[in-house]
Short mmCIF file of C-alpha atoms in Angstrom, two decimals:
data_model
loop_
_atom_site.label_atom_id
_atom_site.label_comp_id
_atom_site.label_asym_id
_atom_site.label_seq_id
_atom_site.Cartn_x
_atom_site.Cartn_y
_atom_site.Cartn_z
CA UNK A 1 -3.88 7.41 4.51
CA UNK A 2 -4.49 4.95 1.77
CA UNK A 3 -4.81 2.07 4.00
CA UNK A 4 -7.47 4.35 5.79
CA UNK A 5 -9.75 5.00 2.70
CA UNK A 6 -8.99 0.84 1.79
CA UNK A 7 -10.21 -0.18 5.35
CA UNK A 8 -13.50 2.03 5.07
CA UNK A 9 -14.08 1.12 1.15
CA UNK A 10 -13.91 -2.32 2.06
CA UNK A 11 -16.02 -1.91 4.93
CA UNK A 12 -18.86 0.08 2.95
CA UNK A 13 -18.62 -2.74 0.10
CA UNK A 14 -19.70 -5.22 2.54
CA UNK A 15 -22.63 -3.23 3.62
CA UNK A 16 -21.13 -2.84 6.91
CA UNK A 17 -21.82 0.41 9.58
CA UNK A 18 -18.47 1.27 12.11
CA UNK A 19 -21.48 0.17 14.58
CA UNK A 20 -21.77 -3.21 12.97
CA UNK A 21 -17.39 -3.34 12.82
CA UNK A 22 -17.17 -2.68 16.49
CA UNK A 23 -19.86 -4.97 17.38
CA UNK A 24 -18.16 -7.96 15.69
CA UNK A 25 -14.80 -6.80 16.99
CA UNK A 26 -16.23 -6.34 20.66
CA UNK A 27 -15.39 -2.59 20.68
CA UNK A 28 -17.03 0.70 20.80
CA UNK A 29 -18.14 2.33 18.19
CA UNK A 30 -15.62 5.16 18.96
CA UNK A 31 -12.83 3.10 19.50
CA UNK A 32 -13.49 1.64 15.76
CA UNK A 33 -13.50 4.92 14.39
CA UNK A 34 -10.55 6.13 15.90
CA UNK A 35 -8.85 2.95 14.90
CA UNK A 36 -10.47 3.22 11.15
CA UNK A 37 -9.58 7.18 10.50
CA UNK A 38 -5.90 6.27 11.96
CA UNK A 39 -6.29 8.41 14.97
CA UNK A 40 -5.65 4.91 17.26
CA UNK A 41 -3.13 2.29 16.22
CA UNK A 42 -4.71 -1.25 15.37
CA UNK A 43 -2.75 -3.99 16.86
CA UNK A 44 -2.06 -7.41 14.62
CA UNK A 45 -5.47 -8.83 16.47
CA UNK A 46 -7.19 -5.87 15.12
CA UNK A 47 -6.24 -6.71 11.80
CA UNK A 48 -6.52 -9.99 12.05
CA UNK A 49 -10.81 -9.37 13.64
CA UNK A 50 -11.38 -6.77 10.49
CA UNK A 51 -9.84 -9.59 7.98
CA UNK A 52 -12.35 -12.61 9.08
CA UNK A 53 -15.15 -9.80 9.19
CA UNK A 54 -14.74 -8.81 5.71
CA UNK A 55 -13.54 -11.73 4.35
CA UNK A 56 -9.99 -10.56 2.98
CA UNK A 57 -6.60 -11.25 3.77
CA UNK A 58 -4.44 -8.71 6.29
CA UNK A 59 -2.41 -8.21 3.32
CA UNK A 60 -5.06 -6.65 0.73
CA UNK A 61 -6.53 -4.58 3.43
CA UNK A 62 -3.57 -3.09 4.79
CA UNK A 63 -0.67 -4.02 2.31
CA UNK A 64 -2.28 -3.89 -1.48
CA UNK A 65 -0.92 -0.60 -3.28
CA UNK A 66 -3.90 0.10 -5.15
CA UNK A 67 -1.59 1.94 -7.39
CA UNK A 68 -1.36 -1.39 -9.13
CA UNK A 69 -4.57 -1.45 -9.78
CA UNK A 70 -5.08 -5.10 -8.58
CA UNK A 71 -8.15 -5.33 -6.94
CA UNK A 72 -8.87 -9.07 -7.67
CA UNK A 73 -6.03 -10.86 -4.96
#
C-alpha cells in the first residue's frame, strides 16, 4: 500500500493525469490504474517506463520507506 500512495504522490507532483502515465507508457488508461491502485502487477519494464517518466530511480518509487523520512535520494 505504501508503494501505491508513493507511485500516485509522485505522479501528482509531476503534474501528471493516469491518462498522461498510460499515454507515455503505451497503455490504457485502465490498465494504468489497475497497475497504480495495485489491483494488476507491474512487471520490471513497468517500473522501469514510470521511472524515466517521472524522473526517479526504481528504487525511490518502489523501495524508499518513507518512514525514514528521506525524501531527497
Amino acid at each position: 500500500q505504501m508503494t501505491i500512495n508513493r507511485l500516485k504522490s509522485l505522479r501528482l507532483a509531476k503534474g501528471y493525469s493516469c491518462q498522461k502515465m498510460a499515454d507515455k507508457m503505451g497503455i490504457t488508461k485502465s490498465t494504468y490504474n489497475k497497475k497504480e491502485n495495485g489491483k494488476m502487477s507491474l512487471s520490471l519494464i513497468d517500473a522501469q517506463k514510470i521511472s524515466g517518466i517521472l524522473g526517479r530511480s526504481i528504487d525511490d518509487i518502489f523501495f524508499t520507506d518513507t518512514r525514514a523520512g528521506d525524501e531527497t535520494k
